[in-house]
Coordinates of C-alpha atoms in Angstrom, one line a residue:
Chain H
M1 CA -51.6 -55.6 54.1
R2 CA -50.2 -53.5 56.1
I3 CA -46.5 -52.2 55.6
P4 CA -44.9 -52.0 59.3
K5 CA -44.1 -48.6 59.6
I6 CA -40.4 -49.0 61.5
K7 CA -39.1 -51.2 58.8
R8 CA -40.4 -48.8 55.7
K9 CA -38.3 -46.0 58.3
K10 CA -35.0 -47.8 58.8
N11 CA -34.7 -48.3 54.5
K12 CA -35.0 -44.5 53.7
H13 CA -32.2 -43.8 56.0
V14 CA -30.4 -46.0 54.5
H15 CA -30.7 -45.7 51.0
H16 CA -30.4 -41.7 51.5
R17 CA -27.0 -42.1 53.2
E18 CA -26.0 -45.0 51.2
Y19 CA -26.7 -41.9 48.1
Q20 CA -24.7 -39.2 50.1
K21 CA -22.0 -41.7 50.3
S22 CA -22.3 -42.6 46.3
A23 CA -22.6 -38.5 45.4
S24 CA -19.5 -37.3 47.7
H25 CA -17.2 -40.0 45.9
E26 CA -18.3 -39.7 42.3
L27 CA -17.6 -35.4 43.1
R28 CA -14.0 -36.7 44.7
E29 CA -13.6 -37.9 41.3
E30 CA -15.0 -35.5 39.5
H31 CA -12.3 -33.3 41.7
A32 CA -9.9 -35.5 41.0
R33 CA -9.9 -36.4 37.5
L34 CA -10.5 -32.5 36.6
T35 CA -7.4 -31.7 38.9
D36 CA -5.5 -34.5 36.9
S37 CA -6.3 -32.9 34.2
V38 CA -5.4 -29.3 34.7
N39 CA -2.2 -31.0 36.9
S40 CA -1.0 -32.2 33.1
L41 CA -1.8 -29.0 30.9
P42 CA 1.4 -27.5 29.1
L43 CA 0.0 -24.3 30.3
G44 CA 0.8 -22.0 32.9
F45 CA -2.4 -21.6 34.3
F46 CA -4.2 -21.2 37.8
I47 CA -7.7 -19.6 38.9
I48 CA -8.5 -17.1 41.7
D49 CA -11.9 -17.3 42.8
K50 CA -14.5 -14.2 44.2
N51 CA -11.9 -14.4 47.9
E52 CA -9.4 -13.2 45.9
K53 CA -7.6 -16.7 47.2
V54 CA -5.8 -18.5 44.8
S55 CA -7.3 -21.7 44.4
I56 CA -5.7 -24.4 41.9
I57 CA -2.3 -23.3 40.9
N58 CA -0.8 -26.4 38.1
P59 CA 3.0 -27.7 38.1
A60 CA 3.5 -25.8 34.8
M61 CA 2.6 -22.6 36.5
K62 CA 5.2 -22.9 38.7
R63 CA 7.6 -23.4 36.6
I64 CA 7.3 -21.1 34.3
L65 CA 7.4 -18.6 37.5
G66 CA 11.1 -20.1 38.8
S67 CA 9.3 -20.7 42.1
A68 CA 8.5 -25.2 43.8
R69 CA 6.7 -22.7 46.4
K70 CA 3.3 -25.0 46.9
K71 CA 0.9 -22.5 48.8
W72 CA 0.2 -19.7 46.4
T73 CA -1.6 -16.2 47.1
V74 CA -3.0 -13.4 45.6
E75 CA 0.6 -11.5 47.6
S76 CA 2.7 -13.9 46.5
L77 CA 1.5 -13.7 42.6
E78 CA 1.5 -9.7 42.6
K79 CA 5.5 -9.9 44.8
R80 CA 6.4 -12.6 42.2
L81 CA 5.7 -10.8 38.4
G82 CA 6.4 -8.0 39.8
N83 CA 6.8 -4.7 37.4
A84 CA 6.1 -7.4 34.8
F85 CA 2.8 -7.3 35.2
D86 CA -0.5 -5.5 36.7
F87 CA -1.9 -8.9 37.9
R88 CA -4.2 -7.4 40.6
K89 CA -5.3 -4.2 38.3
C90 CA -6.1 -6.9 35.2
Y91 CA -8.0 -9.2 37.6
K92 CA -10.6 -6.7 39.1
E93 CA -10.6 -5.6 35.5
S94 CA -11.6 -9.0 33.2
I95 CA -14.3 -9.2 36.4
K96 CA -16.3 -6.1 37.1
K97 CA -16.3 -5.8 33.3
R98 CA -16.5 -9.6 32.4
K99 CA -14.5 -9.1 29.5
H100 CA -11.4 -11.3 28.3
I101 CA -7.7 -9.8 29.0
E102 CA -5.1 -11.1 26.7
F103 CA -1.1 -9.8 26.9
T104 CA 0.4 -11.1 24.5
S105 CA 4.0 -10.5 25.0
V106 CA 5.0 -9.8 29.0
S107 CA 8.6 -9.0 29.5
F108 CA 8.8 -11.6 32.5
G109 CA 13.1 -11.7 33.8
N110 CA 14.5 -13.4 31.3
K111 CA 11.2 -14.7 30.3
F112 CA 8.9 -13.7 27.3
L113 CA 4.5 -14.7 28.4
R114 CA 1.5 -14.7 26.5
I115 CA -1.5 -14.1 29.2
R116 CA -4.6 -14.1 29.2
V117 CA -7.3 -13.8 31.8
S118 CA -10.9 -14.9 31.4
P119 CA -13.9 -14.2 34.3
I120 CA -15.6 -16.9 36.0
A121 CA -19.7 -16.4 35.5
L122 CA -20.7 -18.6 38.0
T123 CA -18.1 -18.3 40.6
H124 CA -17.0 -14.7 40.0
G125 CA -13.6 -15.7 40.2
V126 CA -10.8 -15.7 36.8
A127 CA -9.4 -18.2 35.2
V128 CA -5.7 -17.3 34.4
V129 CA -3.8 -18.7 31.6
V130 CA -0.1 -18.5 31.2
D131 CA 1.9 -19.6 28.1
D132 CA 5.6 -19.1 28.0
I133 CA 6.4 -17.6 24.5
T134 CA 10.3 -17.1 24.7
E135 CA 11.5 -19.8 22.0
A136 CA 9.5 -18.2 19.7
K137 CA 10.5 -15.2 20.9
T138 CA 13.8 -15.9 20.7
F139 CA 13.5 -17.0 17.5
E140 CA 11.5 -14.2 15.8
R141 CA 14.7 -11.6 16.7
M142 CA 17.0 -14.1 15.7
Q143 CA 14.5 -13.7 12.1
K144 CA 14.9 -10.1 12.5
E145 CA 18.6 -9.5 12.9
F146 CA 19.3 -12.5 10.1
F147 CA 16.8 -10.1 7.4
A148 CA 18.4 -7.3 9.1
I149 CA 21.7 -8.0 8.4
A150 CA 21.3 -10.1 5.4
S151 CA 19.9 -6.7 3.4
H152 CA 23.4 -4.7 4.8
E153 CA 25.6 -7.1 3.7
L154 CA 23.8 -7.6 0.3
R155 CA 23.5 -3.7 0.4
T156 CA 27.8 -4.2 0.4
P157 CA 28.9 -5.2 -2.7
L158 CA 26.9 -3.2 -4.8
T159 CA 27.2 0.1 -3.3
A160 CA 31.4 -0.3 -4.2
I161 CA 30.3 -1.2 -7.5
R162 CA 27.3 1.1 -8.2
G163 CA 30.2 4.1 -6.2
N164 CA 33.1 3.1 -8.0
A165 CA 31.1 3.1 -11.4
D166 CA 29.7 6.8 -10.6
L167 CA 33.4 8.0 -9.7
L168 CA 34.1 6.8 -13.3
R169 CA 31.1 8.0 -14.8
D170 CA 31.8 11.5 -13.3
Y171 CA 36.1 11.9 -13.1
F172 CA 37.5 9.1 -15.9
F173 CA 36.2 11.3 -19.1
D174 CA 37.9 14.3 -17.2
R175 CA 41.1 12.8 -17.1
E176 CA 41.3 13.4 -13.3
I177 CA 41.3 9.9 -12.2
N178 CA 44.8 8.7 -12.1
S179 CA 45.6 5.2 -14.2
K180 CA 46.9 3.6 -10.5
D181 CA 43.3 5.1 -8.8
A182 CA 41.5 3.4 -11.7
K183 CA 43.2 -0.5 -12.0
E184 CA 41.5 -0.2 -8.3
M185 CA 38.6 0.9 -9.1
I186 CA 37.9 -2.0 -12.0
T187 CA 39.5 -4.2 -9.0
D188 CA 37.6 -3.8 -6.9
M189 CA 34.1 -3.7 -8.8
H190 CA 35.4 -7.3 -9.8
T191 CA 36.1 -8.3 -6.3
A192 CA 32.7 -7.1 -5.4
S193 CA 30.2 -8.6 -7.1
V194 CA 32.1 -11.8 -7.1
R195 CA 31.3 -11.2 -3.2
M196 CA 28.3 -10.4 -4.9
I197 CA 27.9 -13.8 -6.1
K198 CA 29.2 -15.8 -3.3
L199 CA 26.5 -14.7 -0.5
V200 CA 23.6 -14.8 -3.0
N201 CA 24.9 -18.3 -3.4
D202 CA 25.4 -18.6 0.0
F203 CA 21.4 -17.6 0.2
L204 CA 20.3 -19.4 -1.9
D205 CA 22.1 -23.4 -0.1
I206 CA 20.4 -22.2 2.7
A207 CA 16.9 -21.7 1.7
K208 CA 16.8 -25.1 -0.7
L209 CA 18.6 -26.0 2.4
E210 CA 16.1 -24.7 5.3
Q211 CA 13.3 -26.5 2.9
G212 CA 14.3 -29.4 2.7
K213 CA 14.7 -29.2 -1.8
E214 CA 18.1 -30.2 -1.6
I215 CA 18.4 -32.8 -3.3
F216 CA 21.8 -35.1 -2.0
K217 CA 23.2 -37.7 -4.3
K218 CA 23.8 -40.9 -2.6
E219 CA 27.2 -42.0 -3.7
K220 CA 30.1 -44.2 -3.1
V221 CA 32.8 -41.2 -2.0
D222 CA 36.3 -41.9 -0.9
L223 CA 37.4 -39.7 1.5
V224 CA 41.0 -39.4 0.6
P225 CA 41.9 -38.6 -2.7
L226 CA 38.8 -35.8 -1.5
L227 CA 41.0 -34.2 1.0
Q228 CA 44.0 -34.1 -0.6
E229 CA 42.4 -32.5 -4.1
S230 CA 40.6 -29.8 -1.5
L231 CA 43.7 -29.2 -0.2
R232 CA 45.6 -28.8 -3.2
V233 CA 43.2 -26.2 -4.4
M234 CA 44.1 -24.5 -1.3
E235 CA 47.6 -24.5 -1.3
K236 CA 47.3 -20.7 -3.3
I237 CA 45.4 -19.5 -0.6
A238 CA 48.2 -20.8 2.0
E239 CA 51.2 -20.2 0.6
K240 CA 49.9 -16.5 0.7
K241 CA 49.3 -16.7 4.5
R242 CA 52.9 -19.1 4.9
T243 CA 51.0 -22.0 6.4
H244 CA 51.1 -24.9 5.9
L245 CA 49.0 -27.0 4.6
V246 CA 48.9 -31.1 5.6
F247 CA 46.8 -34.0 5.3
K248 CA 47.7 -37.0 8.1
K249 CA 46.6 -39.5 5.9
P250 CA 45.6 -43.3 7.6
K251 CA 48.0 -46.0 7.2
T252 CA 45.4 -48.3 7.2
H253 CA 42.3 -48.7 4.6
V254 CA 39.9 -45.8 5.0
P255 CA 36.2 -47.0 4.5
P256 CA 34.2 -45.3 2.0
V257 CA 31.5 -43.1 3.0
F258 CA 28.0 -42.6 1.7
G259 CA 27.0 -39.3 0.3
D260 CA 27.7 -36.2 -2.1
R261 CA 30.6 -36.1 -3.0
E262 CA 30.4 -32.0 -4.3
R263 CA 28.1 -31.1 -0.8
I264 CA 31.4 -33.2 0.7
E265 CA 34.4 -31.3 -1.3
Q266 CA 32.1 -27.3 -0.3
V267 CA 32.4 -28.6 3.6
V268 CA 35.7 -29.3 3.7
I269 CA 36.6 -26.1 1.6
N270 CA 34.2 -24.5 4.4
L271 CA 36.0 -26.3 7.1
V272 CA 40.2 -25.3 5.7
G273 CA 39.0 -22.5 3.9
N274 CA 38.1 -21.2 7.8
A275 CA 41.0 -22.6 9.3
L276 CA 43.2 -20.9 6.6
K277 CA 41.4 -17.5 7.3
F278 CA 42.5 -17.5 10.3
T279 CA 45.9 -18.4 10.9
K280 CA 49.2 -16.4 9.8
K281 CA 52.3 -18.5 9.9
G282 CA 51.2 -21.5 11.1
K283 CA 49.8 -25.0 10.2
V284 CA 45.8 -26.5 9.4
S285 CA 46.4 -29.9 8.8
V286 CA 43.6 -32.2 8.0
K287 CA 43.5 -36.1 9.8
I288 CA 40.2 -39.0 9.1
K289 CA 40.3 -40.8 12.3
I290 CA 38.1 -44.8 11.4
Q291 CA 35.3 -45.3 14.1
K292 CA 32.8 -48.5 13.3
D293 CA 29.8 -47.1 11.3
F294 CA 31.6 -43.5 10.3
L295 CA 34.3 -41.4 9.3
E296 CA 35.4 -38.8 11.6
V297 CA 37.8 -35.4 9.3
F298 CA 39.1 -32.9 11.7
V299 CA 40.4 -29.9 10.6
E300 CA 43.1 -28.4 12.8
D301 CA 44.5 -24.9 12.6
T302 CA 47.0 -22.8 15.3
G303 CA 45.6 -19.4 14.5
S304 CA 44.1 -17.2 16.6
G305 CA 41.4 -19.6 18.4
I306 CA 37.8 -18.4 18.7
P307 CA 36.3 -16.3 21.3
L308 CA 34.7 -18.0 24.5
R309 CA 32.0 -16.0 23.5
N310 CA 31.8 -16.4 20.2
Q311 CA 31.9 -20.2 20.3
K312 CA 28.0 -21.6 21.3
T313 CA 26.8 -19.6 18.7
L314 CA 29.1 -20.8 15.8
F315 CA 27.2 -22.7 13.6
R316 CA 23.9 -20.0 13.8
K317 CA 23.1 -18.0 10.4
F318 CA 25.7 -15.6 10.6
Q319 CA 27.5 -17.0 13.4
Q320 CA 24.4 -14.2 15.2
T321 CA 25.1 -13.6 18.8
D322 CA 22.1 -12.2 20.3
G323 CA 22.7 -8.4 20.1
M324 CA 26.3 -8.3 18.5
S325 CA 25.8 -8.6 15.4
L326 CA 26.7 -5.6 14.6
K327 CA 30.4 -5.8 15.7
R328 CA 31.2 -9.1 12.8
D329 CA 33.8 -9.1 11.1
R330 CA 32.9 -9.4 7.8
T331 CA 35.8 -8.3 6.4
K332 CA 37.6 -12.5 7.5
S333 CA 33.9 -14.7 6.7
S334 CA 30.5 -13.9 5.5
G335 CA 28.8 -15.8 8.7
L336 CA 27.4 -18.3 6.6
G337 CA 29.4 -20.9 5.9
L338 CA 29.7 -23.1 8.6
Y339 CA 25.5 -23.0 9.0
I340 CA 25.4 -23.9 5.5
S341 CA 28.4 -26.6 6.4
K342 CA 26.1 -27.4 9.1
L343 CA 23.1 -28.4 6.9
L344 CA 24.8 -30.3 4.6
V345 CA 26.7 -32.8 6.9
E346 CA 22.8 -33.0 8.5
G347 CA 22.0 -33.8 4.7
M348 CA 23.7 -36.5 4.0
G349 CA 23.8 -38.2 7.7
G350 CA 26.4 -36.9 8.8
T351 CA 27.6 -34.2 12.4
I352 CA 29.3 -31.8 12.8
A353 CA 30.8 -29.6 15.9
F354 CA 33.5 -27.4 16.8
V355 CA 35.5 -29.5 18.8
K356 CA 37.9 -26.8 21.2
S357 CA 39.5 -23.5 20.8
K358 CA 42.3 -21.9 22.7
S359 CA 43.0 -17.9 21.6
G360 CA 46.4 -17.7 20.1
A361 CA 46.7 -21.1 19.9
G362 CA 44.1 -22.1 17.1
S363 CA 40.7 -24.5 16.5
V364 CA 39.6 -27.9 15.7
F365 CA 36.8 -28.3 14.3
R366 CA 35.1 -31.8 13.0
F367 CA 32.4 -33.8 11.1
T368 CA 31.7 -36.9 10.6
L369 CA 30.0 -38.9 7.5
P370 CA 28.2 -42.4 7.8
V371 CA 30.4 -45.6 6.5
M372 CA 29.1 -47.4 3.3
R373 CA 28.3 -50.7 4.0
Chain P
M1 CA 42.4 21.5 4.0
I2 CA 39.0 20.4 5.1
K3 CA 40.1 16.6 7.2
I4 CA 38.0 13.7 7.1
L5 CA 38.3 10.9 9.3
L6 CA 36.7 8.0 7.6
V7 CA 36.3 5.0 9.9
E8 CA 35.0 2.1 8.0
D9 CA 36.7 -1.5 8.1
D10 CA 35.5 -2.7 4.8
P11 CA 38.7 -2.4 2.6
L12 CA 36.6 -2.1 -0.3
M13 CA 33.6 0.7 1.0
A14 CA 36.7 2.3 3.2
R15 CA 38.8 2.6 -0.5
L16 CA 35.4 4.2 -2.5
Y17 CA 35.0 7.1 0.1
E18 CA 38.9 8.0 -0.1
K19 CA 38.7 8.2 -3.6
A20 CA 35.5 10.1 -3.6
F21 CA 36.6 13.1 -1.0
R22 CA 39.5 12.7 -2.3
F23 CA 39.2 13.4 -5.3
S24 CA 36.7 16.7 -4.0
G25 CA 39.7 17.9 -3.0
Y26 CA 39.1 16.6 1.0
G27 CA 42.2 15.0 3.1
V28 CA 40.9 11.4 3.7
E29 CA 42.4 9.1 6.9
I30 CA 41.0 5.4 7.4
V31 CA 40.7 3.9 10.9
F32 CA 39.4 0.6 10.6
N33 CA 37.1 0.2 13.7
G34 CA 36.1 2.5 16.9
K35 CA 39.1 1.4 19.1
E36 CA 41.1 2.3 17.0
A37 CA 39.0 6.1 16.0
L38 CA 39.1 6.8 19.9
K39 CA 43.2 5.8 20.3
K40 CA 44.0 8.1 17.3
L41 CA 41.9 11.3 18.5
S42 CA 43.4 10.8 21.7
V43 CA 46.9 11.2 20.3
T44 CA 46.4 13.6 18.1
E45 CA 46.9 18.1 18.7
Q46 CA 43.9 19.2 15.9
Q47 CA 40.8 16.6 15.8
P48 CA 39.6 16.0 12.0
T49 CA 36.6 18.8 10.6
L50 CA 34.3 15.8 10.8
I51 CA 33.7 12.3 11.2
L52 CA 32.4 9.9 9.0
L53 CA 30.9 6.2 11.1
D54 CA 30.5 3.1 10.3
I55 CA 27.2 1.2 11.9
M56 CA 28.2 -2.1 11.9
M57 CA 32.1 -3.3 13.1
P58 CA 34.3 -5.5 15.2
E59 CA 35.9 -4.9 18.3
M60 CA 33.6 -1.1 18.6
N61 CA 30.6 -0.8 17.0
G62 CA 29.5 2.8 15.5
L63 CA 26.9 3.1 18.2
E64 CA 29.3 2.9 20.8
T65 CA 32.0 4.8 19.5
L66 CA 29.3 7.5 18.6
Q67 CA 29.1 7.2 22.4
K68 CA 32.0 7.6 23.5
L69 CA 33.1 9.9 21.2
K70 CA 30.4 12.6 22.3
Q71 CA 30.8 11.9 26.0
N72 CA 35.2 13.1 25.7
S73 CA 35.4 17.2 25.6
K74 CA 38.3 16.7 23.0
T75 CA 35.5 15.0 20.3
R76 CA 32.8 16.1 21.5
N77 CA 32.1 19.0 18.7
V78 CA 33.0 17.5 15.7
P79 CA 30.8 16.9 13.9
V80 CA 29.6 12.9 13.1
V81 CA 27.8 11.3 10.1
V82 CA 26.6 8.1 10.0
L83 CA 27.3 6.3 7.0
T84 CA 26.0 2.8 7.0
N85 CA 24.4 0.2 5.1
L86 CA 21.4 -0.7 8.2
A87 CA 18.9 0.6 7.2
G88 CA 16.7 -0.3 10.2
Q89 CA 14.8 3.2 11.6
E90 CA 15.8 1.8 15.5
D91 CA 19.2 1.9 14.6
A92 CA 18.7 5.6 12.5
E93 CA 17.2 7.1 15.8
K94 CA 19.5 5.4 18.1
A95 CA 22.5 7.5 16.2
L96 CA 20.5 10.4 16.1
S97 CA 20.5 10.1 19.5
L98 CA 24.5 9.6 20.5
G99 CA 24.3 13.2 18.4
A100 CA 25.2 11.9 14.9
V101 CA 24.8 14.8 12.9
I102 CA 22.6 12.8 9.7
Y103 CA 21.9 9.2 9.3
L104 CA 23.4 7.9 5.5
I105 CA 22.7 4.4 3.8
K106 CA 25.4 4.2 1.3
S107 CA 22.8 2.4 -1.4
Q108 CA 20.6 4.8 -1.7
Y109 CA 23.5 7.8 -2.7
E110 CA 26.2 8.2 -4.8
P111 CA 29.8 8.7 -3.5
K112 CA 29.2 12.5 -5.0
E113 CA 25.8 13.0 -3.7
I114 CA 27.3 11.8 0.7
V115 CA 30.1 14.2 -0.9
E116 CA 28.6 17.6 -1.6
K117 CA 25.9 16.1 2.3
V118 CA 29.0 16.7 4.2
K119 CA 30.1 20.4 2.3
E120 CA 26.8 21.4 3.6
I121 CA 27.4 20.2 7.2
V122 CA 31.0 21.8 7.0
G123 CA 30.1 24.6 5.7
G124 CA 27.5 25.0 8.2
Y125 CA 29.3 24.4 11.5
A126 CA 32.1 26.4 10.2
G127 CA 30.0 29.9 9.2
R128 CA 28.5 28.5 13.0
K129 CA 25.3 28.5 11.2
I130 CA 24.2 24.9 12.0
P131 CA 21.7 23.6 9.7
E132 CA 18.8 22.1 10.1
V133 CA 19.2 19.1 9.1
K134 CA 16.6 16.3 8.4
V135 CA 17.9 13.0 8.6
V136 CA 16.1 11.0 5.5
I137 CA 16.7 7.2 5.2
K138 CA 14.9 6.7 1.1
D139 CA 12.1 3.4 1.1
T140 CA 11.3 2.9 -2.5
N141 CA 12.5 5.7 -3.3
T142 CA 10.7 7.3 -0.8
E143 CA 11.9 10.4 0.9
K144 CA 10.3 9.7 4.8
K145 CA 11.7 12.5 7.5
I146 CA 12.6 9.8 10.6
K147 CA 13.5 13.2 12.6
K148 CA 14.5 16.8 12.9
V149 CA 17.9 17.5 14.2
G150 CA 18.8 21.4 14.4
A151 CA 22.3 20.9 16.1

């Protein structure tokens, strides 16, 4: 049977158009999926095509560049990156040599970036992946600084012990040292060894707490007698500083807290000790405020106050201040007490914070512990 | 009498080195940070023979102090020996580039050895014969020449 020619031609065209429509739709969907995936990447990503045009740039990359600009060109990228990175030279090299090029640490403003440039063989362009590693770099720098300071702090009392022993060995037996000097040297050796032991204990504490290896006792602790006893222990130091130590006992019943008694004492002694260090002929007061699920303990002094530039870094190890560590006043504190107190309080489910300070008018610190139900 | 100005904030260290130099017949004055050192040197007529300078100090650290000492015509020619427990190479190189004669790590020397090194430096300056001075940072008992400095 003969099939009419016209009908066959009509079907072929329809079939081809429908095929084109369907293929085009699929391509658009595929493109949308790819674009969506690229846009959701946490890393910065952009592509330079063979015509040196920026064909794709994702939101993460725009955030890294610090610009909400919608359309980017190679020129605008170069301008934005400035001296941080010779972008044009890099991508041209990648295309020419058909190799991946990586820069592990590029300084861009106040950020650090890892940049990887990869050639795209099919299109003769490059794909660039940019990772903001500022946080990791900052952490690395702080660890390095901490290590330098920690080594310094350990060496110093050791130097005092060894040095005084050397002088006694070299001069004492020939009676070239008077008894006043000898007494001072022996006292200094003792002071240095006590300082050394405290430092070593602090470091060991920090190591255990940071690794989560500290096991806190979970016991019922009455804060009122604990605070009274801790303040009694600090009385002698307060007397030397001619400073009053005051505990404002609440009038209502204070519920017990849940925590490790010894560690709570350590935190109180650290905070009160700090307050006394920075106060001369003043007052250090401790009070409790009762909240629904927790107790707040405030330690307030009338001392010299804390400079604004140090307030943000109080709870860091050695109160590092990004480069300010060479100016630390080590004679006042080891710089680890607040950091350890933070680890202890948080380990017991509480919080610790610096509340306020005014130069010449003192400071207030606060920690909380969960109430025992 | 040879006069040493010791710039050191830690009382334990200050007392140790004051004795070490005093037992060897030197006069020693102590100030507790860089600011105090600069203040003292600005008002004194006679400059010290040598300055022993710590790095880690409050108010003004040793490197800042060293920079100011070398910028001031009154104190520029007083030899400065950095005496510290900071053992970083960067710190040592910075101190030398700012004009320190030598960078010594306290924990690596007996007090008498520090006195000997100072004697050598002072002797060289007094006789107008500037010795070639090595910067030595001992690393696990191995001497490492960080930099040779001819003053």
